[in-house]
Short mmCIF file of C-alpha atoms in Angstrom, two decimals:
data_model
loop_
_atom_site.label_atom_id
_atom_site.label_comp_id
_atom_site.label_asym_id
_atom_site.label_seq_id
_atom_site.Cartn_x
_atom_site.Cartn_y
_atom_site.Cartn_z
CA UNK A 275 29.89 -17.91 9.48
CA UNK A 276 33.13 -16.06 9.49
CA UNK A 277 36.23 -18.08 9.59
CA UNK A 278 38.44 -15.28 11.25
CA UNK A 279 36.61 -14.44 14.38
CA UNK A 280 36.73 -10.74 15.24
CA UNK A 281 35.62 -9.29 18.51
CA UNK A 282 33.21 -6.68 17.84
CA UNK A 283 31.52 -5.89 21.40
CA UNK A 284 33.14 -7.18 24.67
CA UNK A 285 31.45 -6.96 28.19
CA UNK A 286 33.78 -7.32 30.90
CA UNK A 287 32.37 -7.56 34.76
CA UNK A 288 29.59 -5.54 33.33
CA UNK A 289 27.08 -4.25 35.85
CA UNK A 290 23.87 -1.93 35.01
CA UNK A 291 21.87 -0.07 37.38
CA UNK A 292 18.82 1.81 36.12
CA UNK A 293 17.96 3.22 39.53
CA UNK A 294 15.97 0.67 41.27
CA UNK A 295 18.94 -2.15 41.96
CA UNK A 296 21.14 -3.70 39.48
CA UNK A 297 19.35 -5.15 36.36
CA UNK A 298 22.29 -6.68 35.01
CA UNK A 299 25.27 -8.17 37.45
CA UNK A 300 28.96 -8.99 36.55
CA UNK A 301 28.32 -9.89 32.93
CA UNK A 302 31.26 -11.07 30.78
CA UNK A 303 30.29 -11.54 26.98
CA UNK A 304 31.72 -11.21 23.82
CA UNK A 305 30.21 -10.83 20.32
CA UNK A 306 32.33 -12.09 17.72
CA UNK A 307 31.89 -11.43 13.95
CA UNK A 308 29.79 -13.85 12.51
CA UNK A 309 27.76 -14.77 15.66
CA UNK A 310 24.36 -15.36 15.48
CA UNK A 311 22.96 -15.82 18.86
CA UNK A 312 19.60 -15.28 20.99
CA UNK A 313 19.36 -14.09 24.54
CA UNK A 314 16.57 -15.67 26.44
CA UNK A 315 15.40 -15.28 29.99
CA UNK A 316 12.21 -14.42 31.78
CA UNK A 317 10.71 -11.15 32.00
CA UNK A 318 12.70 -8.63 33.83
CA UNK A 319 15.98 -10.66 33.69
CA UNK A 320 17.67 -7.79 31.67
CA UNK A 321 17.48 -8.94 28.13
CA UNK A 322 16.58 -5.58 26.69
CA UNK A 323 19.30 -3.91 29.11
CA UNK A 324 21.94 -6.23 27.91
CA UNK A 325 20.91 -5.31 24.34
CA UNK A 326 20.83 -1.62 24.99
CA UNK A 327 24.37 -2.13 26.74
CA UNK A 328 25.77 -3.75 23.78
CA UNK A 329 24.13 -0.84 21.91
CA UNK A 330 25.58 1.98 23.91
CA UNK A 331 22.49 3.62 25.21
CA UNK A 332 22.69 2.26 28.95
CA UNK A 333 26.00 2.94 30.53
CA UNK A 334 27.45 0.16 32.81
CA UNK A 335 27.78 1.67 36.68
CA UNK A 336 30.59 -1.23 36.92
CA UNK A 337 32.80 -2.86 34.64
CA UNK A 338 33.75 -2.09 31.08
CA UNK A 339 32.17 -2.23 27.34
CA UNK A 340 34.83 -2.51 24.59
CA UNK A 341 33.69 -1.83 21.45
CA UNK A 342 35.57 -2.27 17.99
CA UNK A 343 36.61 0.88 16.51
CA UNK A 344 34.14 2.38 14.02
CA UNK A 345 31.95 -0.25 14.75
CA UNK A 346 28.38 0.22 13.12
CA UNK A 347 25.42 -1.20 14.84
CA UNK A 348 21.81 -1.63 13.39
CA UNK A 349 18.96 -1.87 16.08
CA UNK A 350 15.76 -3.07 15.31
CA UNK A 351 13.50 -2.03 18.31
CA UNK A 352 10.62 -3.92 19.71
CA UNK A 353 7.74 -3.27 17.66
CA UNK A 354 5.53 -2.31 20.75
CA UNK A 355 7.75 0.66 20.85
CA UNK A 356 6.57 2.02 17.48
CA UNK A 357 4.20 4.80 17.09
CA UNK A 358 1.89 3.15 14.36
CA UNK A 359 0.01 6.27 13.99
CA UNK A 360 2.66 8.28 13.18
CA UNK A 361 2.46 9.64 9.48
CA UNK A 362 5.09 7.61 7.71
CA UNK A 363 5.35 5.41 4.97
CA UNK A 364 7.76 2.57 4.34
CA UNK A 365 10.21 4.62 2.26
CA UNK A 366 10.52 7.28 4.65
CA UNK A 367 11.22 4.75 7.52
CA UNK A 368 14.09 3.57 5.29
CA UNK A 369 15.46 6.86 4.18
CA UNK A 370 15.25 8.73 7.59
CA UNK A 371 18.12 6.99 9.13
CA UNK A 372 20.35 8.00 5.85
CA UNK A 373 22.36 11.09 5.77
CA UNK A 374 20.93 13.29 3.01
CA UNK A 375 22.31 15.70 0.81
CA UNK A 376 22.54 19.21 2.03
CA UNK A 377 19.49 21.04 1.89
CA UNK A 378 18.18 18.37 -0.62
CA UNK A 379 16.56 15.86 1.93
CA UNK A 380 14.43 14.02 -0.91
CA UNK A 381 15.89 10.76 -2.31
CA UNK A 382 17.80 10.77 -5.73
CA UNK A 383 18.02 8.02 -8.50
CA UNK A 384 20.91 6.25 -6.68
CA UNK A 385 19.52 6.13 -3.25
CA UNK A 386 15.96 5.28 -4.73
CA UNK A 387 17.57 2.14 -6.35
CA UNK A 388 19.34 1.04 -2.95
CA UNK A 389 16.09 1.37 -1.04
CA UNK A 390 14.21 -0.47 -3.79
CA UNK A 391 16.82 -3.38 -4.09
CA UNK A 392 16.93 -3.85 -0.14
CA UNK A 393 12.94 -3.95 0.06
CA UNK A 394 13.13 -6.37 -3.07
CA UNK A 395 15.57 -8.60 -1.06
CA UNK A 396 13.59 -8.62 2.01
CA UNK A 397 10.30 -9.38 0.01
CA UNK A 398 8.90 -5.78 0.58
CA UNK A 399 9.17 -4.89 -2.97
CA UNK A 400 6.40 -2.34 -4.27
CA UNK A 401 5.28 -1.25 -0.60
CA UNK A 402 7.54 1.68 -0.41
CA UNK A 403 4.54 4.07 -0.41
CA UNK A 404 2.46 2.01 2.20
CA UNK A 405 1.91 3.55 5.55
CA UNK A 406 3.56 1.07 7.92
CA UNK A 407 0.24 0.25 9.67
CA UNK A 408 -1.04 -1.25 6.65
CA UNK A 409 1.37 -3.77 6.70
CA UNK A 410 1.44 -7.45 8.05
CA UNK A 411 3.32 -8.29 11.46
CA UNK A 412 6.12 -9.98 9.20
CA UNK A 413 6.45 -6.98 6.94
CA UNK A 414 6.48 -4.40 9.64
CA UNK A 415 9.47 -6.09 11.58
CA UNK A 416 11.24 -6.42 8.04
CA UNK A 417 10.87 -2.80 7.37
CA UNK A 418 12.73 -2.09 10.55
CA UNK A 419 15.13 -4.60 9.94
CA UNK A 420 15.68 -2.98 6.41
CA UNK A 421 16.29 0.27 8.09
CA UNK A 422 18.60 -1.23 10.29
CA UNK A 423 20.59 -2.89 7.27
CA UNK A 424 20.56 0.42 4.87
CA UNK A 425 23.41 1.47 7.04
CA UNK A 426 25.57 -1.36 6.31
CA UNK A 427 25.93 -2.36 10.14
CA UNK A 428 28.40 -4.86 11.34
CA UNK A 429 26.29 -5.95 14.07
CA UNK A 430 22.57 -6.32 13.75
CA UNK A 431 20.76 -6.28 17.42
CA UNK A 432 16.92 -7.13 17.41
CA UNK A 433 14.74 -6.88 20.47
CA UNK A 434 12.09 -9.51 20.35
CA UNK A 435 11.81 -9.65 16.62
CA UNK A 436 9.22 -12.49 16.83
CA UNK A 437 6.94 -11.11 19.51
CA UNK A 438 3.23 -10.94 18.77
CA UNK A 439 3.78 -12.69 15.31
CA UNK A 440 2.18 -15.95 13.89
CA UNK A 441 3.79 -18.96 13.48
CA UNK A 442 4.15 -18.61 9.70
CA UNK A 443 5.70 -15.21 10.02
CA UNK A 444 7.87 -16.43 12.78
CA UNK A 445 9.57 -19.16 10.30
CA UNK A 446 9.47 -16.59 7.68
CA UNK A 447 11.46 -14.14 9.92
CA UNK A 448 13.80 -17.05 11.12
CA UNK A 449 14.77 -18.10 7.60
CA UNK A 450 15.41 -14.28 6.68
CA UNK A 451 17.72 -13.87 9.59
CA UNK A 452 19.27 -17.20 8.84
CA UNK A 453 19.79 -15.98 5.17
CA UNK A 454 21.32 -12.85 6.44
CA UNK A 455 23.63 -14.71 8.67
CA UNK A 456 24.79 -16.85 6.03
CA UNK A 457 25.64 -13.97 4.01
CA UNK A 458 28.16 -12.88 6.84
CA UNK A 459 26.00 -10.65 9.12
CA UNK A 460 26.59 -10.78 12.97
CA UNK A 461 23.24 -11.06 14.54
CA UNK A 462 22.12 -10.72 18.47
CA UNK A 463 18.41 -11.08 19.34
CA UNK A 464 16.45 -11.22 22.41
CA UNK A 465 13.57 -13.88 22.69
CA UNK A 466 11.11 -15.38 25.24
CA UNK A 467 10.15 -18.00 23.06
CA UNK A 468 12.65 -21.02 23.54
CA UNK A 469 10.68 -23.62 21.40
CA UNK A 470 9.67 -21.38 18.43
CA UNK A 471 12.79 -19.22 18.31
CA UNK A 472 15.71 -20.38 20.59
CA UNK A 473 15.99 -23.65 19.77
CA UNK A 474 16.60 -22.92 16.11
CA UNK A 475 19.65 -20.61 16.82
CA UNK A 476 23.05 -21.51 16.68
CA UNK A 477 24.05 -20.09 19.98
CA UNK A 478 22.26 -19.10 22.96
CA UNK A 479 22.90 -17.14 26.24
CA UNK A 480 20.51 -17.70 29.20
CA UNK A 481 20.24 -14.63 31.24
CA UNK A 482 18.53 -13.83 34.54
CA UNK A 483 20.32 -10.77 35.60
CA UNK A 484 23.57 -12.20 35.08
CA UNK A 485 24.78 -15.18 32.28
CA UNK A 486 23.61 -18.55 33.65
CA UNK A 487 24.87 -20.39 30.64
CA UNK A 488 26.13 -19.83 27.15
CA UNK A 489 26.67 -21.89 24.16
CA UNK A 490 24.75 -24.03 21.61
CA UNK A 491 21.26 -25.06 22.62
CA UNK A 492 22.46 -28.38 23.44
CA UNK A 493 24.49 -26.95 26.30
CA UNK A 494 21.83 -24.24 27.35
CA UNK A 495 18.69 -25.73 26.81
CA UNK A 496 19.14 -27.73 29.47
CA UNK A 497 16.81 -28.59 32.63
CA UNK A 498 19.57 -27.23 35.35
CA UNK A 499 20.42 -24.23 33.39
CA UNK A 500 16.94 -23.39 32.56
CA UNK A 501 15.69 -23.97 36.24
CA UNK A 502 18.53 -21.68 37.24
CA UNK A 503 17.28 -19.18 34.74
CA UNK A 504 13.55 -19.23 34.94
CA UNK A 505 13.77 -20.35 38.65
CA UNK A 506 11.12 -23.31 37.62
CA UNK A 507 11.49 -27.07 36.93
CA UNK A 508 11.38 -27.82 33.01
CA UNK A 509 11.74 -31.02 31.02
CA UNK A 510 13.67 -30.90 27.92
CA UNK A 511 12.82 -33.32 24.74
CA UNK A 512 15.07 -34.18 22.00
CA UNK A 513 13.03 -34.26 18.50
CA UNK A 514 15.00 -35.06 15.51
CA UNK A 515 17.95 -33.21 16.91
CA UNK A 516 15.79 -30.30 18.02
CA UNK A 517 15.60 -29.45 21.78
CA UNK A 518 11.85 -28.71 22.83
CA UNK A 519 11.27 -27.41 26.33
CA UNK A 520 8.30 -28.10 28.35
CA UNK A 521 7.01 -27.47 31.83
CA UNK A 522 8.11 -30.04 34.20
CA UNK A 523 4.98 -31.62 36.13
CA UNK A 524 5.30 -32.04 39.91
CA UNK A 525 8.95 -30.65 40.10
CA UNK A 526 10.14 -33.58 37.75
CA UNK A 527 13.18 -32.30 35.91
CA UNK A 528 14.92 -35.45 34.10
CA UNK A 529 15.55 -34.29 30.36
CA UNK A 530 14.81 -37.39 27.94
CA UNK A 531 14.60 -37.63 24.23
CA UNK A 532 12.80 -39.94 21.89
CA UNK A 533 13.00 -40.87 18.00
CA UNK A 534 9.88 -38.91 16.57
CA UNK A 535 10.00 -37.67 13.09
CA UNK A 536 10.00 -34.27 13.83
CA UNK A 537 11.49 -31.92 11.32
CA UNK A 538 13.53 -28.96 12.62
CA UNK A 539 12.95 -25.68 10.92
CA UNK A 540 14.75 -22.64 10.81
CA UNK A 541 18.22 -20.83 11.26
CA UNK A 542 20.43 -23.87 12.54
CA UNK B 178 -16.18 38.94 -4.03
CA UNK B 179 -13.52 41.13 -5.73
CA UNK B 180 -14.46 43.84 -3.39
CA UNK B 181 -14.28 41.39 -0.52
CA UNK B 182 -10.79 40.60 -1.21
CA UNK B 183 -9.67 44.12 -2.45
CA UNK B 184 -11.29 46.89 -0.04
CA UNK B 185 -9.15 45.74 3.32
CA UNK B 186 -5.88 46.21 1.14
CA UNK B 187 -6.63 49.89 1.07
CA UNK B 188 -5.21 49.90 4.63
CA UNK B 189 -1.47 49.45 5.23
CA UNK B 190 -1.75 47.81 8.82
CA UNK B 191 -4.25 45.08 7.26
CA UNK B 192 -1.88 44.48 4.24
CA UNK B 193 0.77 43.90 6.85
CA UNK B 194 -1.53 41.88 8.91
CA UNK B 195 -2.55 39.62 6.01
CA UNK B 196 1.16 38.83 5.16
CA UNK B 197 1.82 38.11 8.91
CA UNK B 198 -0.95 36.10 9.53
CA UNK B 199 -0.55 33.85 5.95
CA UNK B 200 3.41 33.69 6.55
CA UNK B 201 3.15 33.12 10.39
CA UNK B 202 0.15 30.69 9.96
CA UNK B 203 1.95 28.56 7.47
CA UNK B 204 5.25 28.52 9.61
CA UNK B 205 3.04 27.47 12.85
CA UNK B 206 1.79 24.57 10.81
CA UNK B 207 5.26 23.67 9.78
CA UNK B 208 6.64 23.54 13.11
CA UNK B 209 3.56 22.24 14.72
CA UNK B 210 3.78 19.14 12.85
CA UNK B 211 7.11 18.32 14.75
CA UNK B 212 5.48 19.28 17.95
CA UNK B 213 2.19 17.52 17.67
CA UNK B 214 4.04 14.49 16.37
CA UNK B 215 6.25 14.45 19.43
CA UNK B 216 3.23 14.50 21.79
CA UNK B 217 4.35 18.30 22.77
CA UNK B 218 1.06 19.83 21.86
CA UNK B 219 1.04 21.45 25.38
CA UNK B 220 4.40 22.79 24.94
CA UNK B 221 3.38 25.17 22.11
CA UNK B 222 0.60 26.51 24.57
CA UNK B 223 3.11 26.66 27.39
CA UNK B 224 5.72 28.46 25.71
CA UNK B 225 3.50 31.11 24.26
CA UNK B 226 2.82 31.95 28.20
CA UNK B 227 6.30 31.46 29.35
CA UNK B 228 7.20 33.95 26.58
CA UNK B 229 4.98 36.53 28.03
CA UNK B 230 7.16 36.68 30.85
CA UNK B 231 10.09 37.33 28.76
CA UNK B 232 8.05 40.21 26.66
CA UNK B 233 6.98 41.57 29.96
CA UNK B 234 10.38 41.73 31.00
CA UNK B 235 11.59 42.91 27.92
CA UNK B 236 9.23 46.00 27.70
CA UNK B 237 9.81 46.84 31.50
CA UNK B 238 13.54 46.93 30.92
CA UNK B 239 13.50 48.79 27.59
CA UNK B 240 15.14 45.97 25.94
CA UNK B 241 14.12 45.11 22.06
CA UNK B 242 10.74 42.91 22.97
CA UNK B 243 11.45 40.27 20.17
CA UNK B 244 15.02 39.84 21.20
CA UNK B 245 14.17 39.45 24.85
CA UNK B 246 11.02 37.26 24.21
CA UNK B 247 13.06 34.79 22.08
CA UNK B 248 16.12 34.42 24.47
CA UNK B 249 13.57 34.03 27.37
CA UNK B 250 11.75 31.44 25.29
CA UNK B 251 14.90 29.54 24.48
CA UNK B 252 15.95 29.48 28.19
CA UNK B 253 12.42 28.15 29.16
CA UNK B 254 12.92 25.31 26.59
CA UNK B 255 16.23 24.46 27.76
CA UNK B 256 14.68 24.70 31.56
CA UNK B 257 12.13 22.27 30.38
CA UNK B 258 14.74 19.91 28.83
CA UNK B 259 16.91 19.85 31.78
CA UNK B 260 13.93 19.28 34.14
CA UNK B 261 12.28 16.46 32.40
CA UNK B 262 15.72 14.84 31.85
CA UNK B 263 16.83 15.32 35.46
CA UNK B 264 17.61 12.33 37.52
CA UNK B 265 17.59 10.09 34.28
CA UNK B 266 14.30 11.07 33.28
CA UNK B 267 12.74 9.34 36.03
CA UNK B 268 11.73 12.12 38.50
CA UNK B 269 9.49 14.48 36.51
CA UNK B 270 7.56 13.72 33.33
CA UNK B 271 7.68 16.22 30.35
CA UNK B 272 4.19 17.85 30.66
CA UNK B 273 4.69 18.48 34.63
CA UNK B 274 8.04 20.02 33.56
CA UNK B 275 6.41 22.19 30.90
CA UNK B 276 3.63 22.97 33.37
CA UNK B 277 6.11 24.28 36.05
CA UNK B 278 8.48 26.23 33.85
CA UNK B 279 5.83 27.98 31.67
CA UNK B 280 3.13 28.94 34.10
CA UNK B 281 6.03 30.41 36.15
CA UNK B 282 7.01 32.54 33.30
CA UNK B 283 3.50 33.61 32.57
CA UNK B 284 3.19 34.24 36.40
CA UNK B 285 6.42 36.36 36.27
CA UNK B 286 4.79 38.53 33.34
CA UNK B 287 1.48 39.20 35.23
CA UNK B 288 3.64 40.16 38.35
CA UNK B 289 5.42 42.80 36.03
CA UNK B 290 2.22 43.84 34.69
CA UNK B 291 0.80 44.76 37.75
CA UNK B 292 4.24 46.27 39.34
CA UNK B 293 4.97 48.53 36.25
CA UNK B 294 1.61 49.57 35.09
CA UNK B 295 3.29 51.40 31.98
CA UNK B 296 3.82 48.30 30.32
CA UNK B 297 0.15 47.26 30.05
CA UNK B 298 -0.62 49.27 26.94
CA UNK B 299 1.65 47.04 24.74
CA UNK B 300 1.18 43.94 26.47
CA UNK B 301 -2.66 43.98 26.09
CA UNK B 302 -2.12 43.06 22.21
CA UNK B 303 0.40 40.46 22.99
CA UNK B 304 -1.99 38.33 25.50
CA UNK B 305 -5.16 38.82 23.06
CA UNK B 306 -3.68 39.50 19.86
CA UNK B 307 -4.07 42.54 17.32
CA UNK B 308 -3.70 43.35 13.87
CA UNK B 309 -3.53 47.35 14.81
CA UNK B 310 -0.18 48.45 14.36
CA UNK B 311 1.48 45.80 12.37
CA UNK B 312 4.21 47.27 11.04
CA UNK B 313 6.40 46.69 7.55
CA UNK B 314 9.03 45.63 10.45
CA UNK B 315 6.84 42.67 11.52
CA UNK B 316 6.29 41.59 7.85
CA UNK B 317 10.24 41.79 7.33
CA UNK B 318 10.55 39.70 10.83
CA UNK B 319 8.21 37.02 9.81
CA UNK B 320 9.79 36.89 6.49
CA UNK B 321 13.18 36.33 7.85
CA UNK B 322 12.04 33.62 10.47
CA UNK B 323 10.28 31.87 7.51
CA UNK B 324 13.33 31.77 5.26
CA UNK B 325 15.39 30.54 8.52
CA UNK B 326 12.80 27.92 9.33
CA UNK B 327 12.35 26.67 5.83
CA UNK B 328 16.26 26.39 5.56
CA UNK B 329 16.72 24.66 8.87
CA UNK B 330 13.99 22.16 8.03
CA UNK B 331 15.48 21.36 4.62
CA UNK B 332 18.93 20.96 6.35
CA UNK B 333 17.74 19.24 9.02
CA UNK B 334 14.90 17.01 7.60
CA UNK B 335 15.64 13.59 8.09
CA UNK B 336 17.49 14.00 11.50
CA UNK B 337 14.46 15.82 12.71
CA UNK B 338 12.12 13.15 11.36
CA UNK B 339 14.11 10.42 12.73
CA UNK B 340 14.56 11.79 16.22
CA UNK B 341 10.76 12.89 16.10
CA UNK B 342 9.43 9.05 15.11
CA UNK B 343 12.04 6.95 16.77
CA UNK B 344 14.34 9.13 19.27
CA UNK B 345 15.94 6.07 20.89
CA UNK B 346 17.11 4.43 17.72
CA UNK B 347 17.86 8.01 16.16
CA UNK B 348 20.15 8.51 19.23
CA UNK B 349 22.26 5.50 18.72
CA UNK B 350 22.28 6.14 14.67
CA UNK B 351 24.25 9.20 15.34
CA UNK B 352 21.30 11.54 15.38
CA UNK B 353 21.89 13.57 18.58
CA UNK B 354 18.68 13.91 20.54
CA UNK B 355 19.86 17.24 22.35
CA UNK B 356 20.52 19.24 19.26
CA UNK B 357 17.44 18.04 17.38
CA UNK B 358 15.53 19.16 20.41
CA UNK B 359 17.52 22.52 20.33
CA UNK B 360 16.80 23.20 16.58
CA UNK B 361 13.16 22.53 16.93
CA UNK B 362 12.96 25.03 20.23
CA UNK B 363 14.62 27.67 18.44
CA UNK B 364 12.26 27.28 15.33
CA UNK B 365 9.06 26.91 17.79
CA UNK B 366 10.15 29.89 19.62
CA UNK B 367 10.71 32.10 16.53
CA UNK B 368 7.33 31.13 14.79
CA UNK B 369 5.46 31.72 18.32
CA UNK B 370 7.19 35.29 18.48
CA UNK B 371 6.24 36.20 14.99
CA UNK B 372 2.77 35.03 15.14
CA UNK B 373 1.93 36.08 18.61
CA UNK B 374 1.14 39.63 17.74
CA UNK B 375 -1.81 38.80 15.80
CA UNK B 376 -2.97 35.53 17.34
CA UNK B 377 -2.16 36.47 21.17
CA UNK B 378 -0.76 34.62 23.86
CA UNK B 379 -4.16 32.52 24.55
CA UNK B 380 -4.73 31.24 21.14
CA UNK B 381 -1.25 30.58 19.67
CA UNK B 382 -1.10 27.25 20.59
CA UNK B 383 -4.12 26.47 18.36
CA UNK B 384 -2.38 27.65 15.22
CA UNK B 385 0.46 25.17 16.17
CA UNK B 386 -1.64 22.25 16.78
CA UNK B 387 -4.62 22.51 14.34
CA UNK B 388 -3.09 22.51 11.07
CA UNK B 389 -0.95 19.47 11.46
CA UNK B 390 -3.85 17.68 13.37
CA UNK B 391 -6.09 18.40 10.00
CA UNK B 392 -3.24 17.33 7.71
CA UNK B 393 -2.91 14.06 9.25
CA UNK B 394 -6.40 13.23 8.02
CA UNK B 395 -5.59 13.71 4.41
CA UNK B 396 -2.21 11.74 4.14
CA UNK B 397 0.01 8.88 5.53
CA UNK B 398 3.33 10.46 4.54
CA UNK B 399 5.26 12.66 6.56
CA UNK B 400 6.56 14.94 3.92
CA UNK B 401 2.84 15.22 2.84
CA UNK B 402 1.67 16.07 6.33
CA UNK B 403 4.30 18.81 6.54
CA UNK B 404 3.47 20.58 3.16
CA UNK B 405 -0.41 20.14 3.84
CA UNK B 406 -0.02 21.37 7.36
CA UNK B 407 1.87 24.58 6.11
CA UNK B 408 -0.77 24.98 3.51
CA UNK B 409 -3.52 24.84 5.81
CA UNK B 410 -2.03 26.99 8.43
CA UNK B 411 -1.23 29.74 5.63
CA UNK B 412 -4.72 29.44 3.97
CA UNK B 413 -6.73 29.68 7.07
CA UNK B 414 -4.25 32.63 8.58
CA UNK B 415 -5.30 34.47 5.28
CA UNK B 416 -8.76 33.70 5.41
CA UNK B 417 -9.32 34.29 9.07
CA UNK B 418 -7.98 37.64 8.55
CA UNK B 419 -10.19 38.62 5.89
CA UNK B 420 -13.24 37.56 7.93
CA UNK B 421 -12.01 39.30 10.90
CA UNK B 422 -11.74 42.51 9.15
CA UNK B 423 -15.08 42.16 7.44
CA UNK B 424 -16.77 40.83 10.54
CA UNK B 425 -14.67 43.20 12.93
CA UNK B 426 -14.01 40.51 15.20
CA UNK B 427 -10.54 39.63 16.96
CA UNK B 428 -7.83 38.31 14.34
CA UNK B 429 -6.72 35.42 16.68
CA UNK B 430 -10.21 34.12 17.42
CA UNK B 431 -11.50 34.14 13.97
CA UNK B 432 -8.23 32.26 12.60
CA UNK B 433 -8.71 29.45 15.19
CA UNK B 434 -12.50 29.01 14.43
CA UNK B 435 -11.34 28.82 10.47
CA UNK B 436 -8.83 26.35 11.48
CA UNK B 437 -11.30 24.38 13.44
CA UNK B 438 -13.81 24.32 10.55
CA UNK B 439 -11.00 22.78 8.13
CA UNK B 440 -10.14 20.40 10.72
CA UNK B 441 -13.92 19.17 11.10
CA UNK B 442 -13.88 19.11 7.20
CA UNK B 443 -10.60 17.36 6.99
CA UNK B 444 -11.82 14.69 9.54
CA UNK B 445 -15.11 13.92 7.82
CA UNK B 446 -13.59 13.89 4.31
CA UNK B 447 -9.91 12.65 4.79
CA UNK B 448 -10.52 10.22 7.63
CA UNK B 449 -12.99 8.00 5.62
CA UNK B 450 -10.64 7.81 2.51
CA UNK B 451 -7.38 7.42 4.72
CA UNK B 452 -9.02 4.33 6.43
CA UNK B 453 -9.39 2.45 3.42
CA UNK B 454 -5.88 3.39 2.17
CA UNK B 455 -4.18 1.94 5.42
CA UNK B 456 -6.23 -1.24 6.09
CA UNK B 457 -3.92 -3.63 7.01
CA UNK B 458 -3.16 -6.45 4.91
CA UNK B 459 -3.71 -10.06 6.36
#
């Protein structure tokens, strides 16, 4: 975590309307350098729109988005939006985002070394010539993370990076993101997975068209905030310092903790 | 075999047509790769029909048909793009926008054909394709468009690939979607116009779609698809033209049938080997 926080993006009273009524309403949010945050909320709560507003592909209908001058953002889209039948190799995915020498689009020695180093670092060494469909779910996510990182971004935005991956891959990706954060990267991701992902992150934003709660999991993963966000009652169990969210039977919403020997894994 | 290859070369127009078919076929394969991978196969078909309107108008007005048709094609492309993006892209799908603009262009051409009967003679070849009267100028034209297309693709290779594969991320990464669309539209109009004479309006779409579709079964790399598509387009243009001459059948139809044969072979052979190469890991 960077010791001298620096505001990268700031949303001030932002409202977004994509044509069918407001998707986001009156959002105040600041992304500081060194942040590692997750945006949680139910389907249709505006998580992706919030990410796109930070990114700049969605313009607010009201309010202001302030970006640090010269801010470079790396964006990792949802894997569901990728055309997996497109003929493209891992190496081509990485280099397509880089500026090429004029009239010589092929890679040179220096670029090949840069790409190779990054792939090795992300555990993708030797896969440059593989087609993207011929990779595991975790590898596919890491390819698009690598493409985003190749531009040395100040801010990494990931849209549902753990969606559709198994538990092992989820842990692997969480550890990778935690390592990248420890190296000084600023990361904001969206997730619908409260127990598998959100609880492991240092900071959360609970969203349901507007910011319901923001802060560390201890402040956001609480029954009141969750009920306000999801419109349904929840219980929160504290398990070896890790907060676990479960559906509350019969509207019972009293959070409680117990001293089981659960071992928290992940990003915190 | 030698006689099969050499005998047609005695005629100047056939020599010209062989060059136009080979280079034009390769160009269609090259640009067609971007068109088909963007899911816009219908655009090539539609644009060739729209350009028919421009050709008819140019012929009727006594303007250079090539220049007039190219401008008309670009105008149609811009109109399609504007229409598809109107009201935030939510009002009309791209295929509907293509359908509206290109059929209107074609209808305009037919209208002019009926109204000004004198232009009919030159337009028959535009619709159905003909190797008769392919001149040295057509050769030079296809060569110039080829140079322009290859230089443009080399200059814009990465942005074009990025915008084709992942337009949203490309846009936020500083690749202007509008500009890459415009580059592609200029190239597409150029290759349609240079090949339309021998292929005809009705069959040009096949030469844009089939080579890249066949190439897709042979490799998983975009760069290799691009090269294979150009090679298949060029080869089938040449082979189709020779067959057309010897069998005395329309050039456009023969070239498309040769391309379809290559597609079937590619599907049968390439599909099998590619499946084994791309089998997902765990």
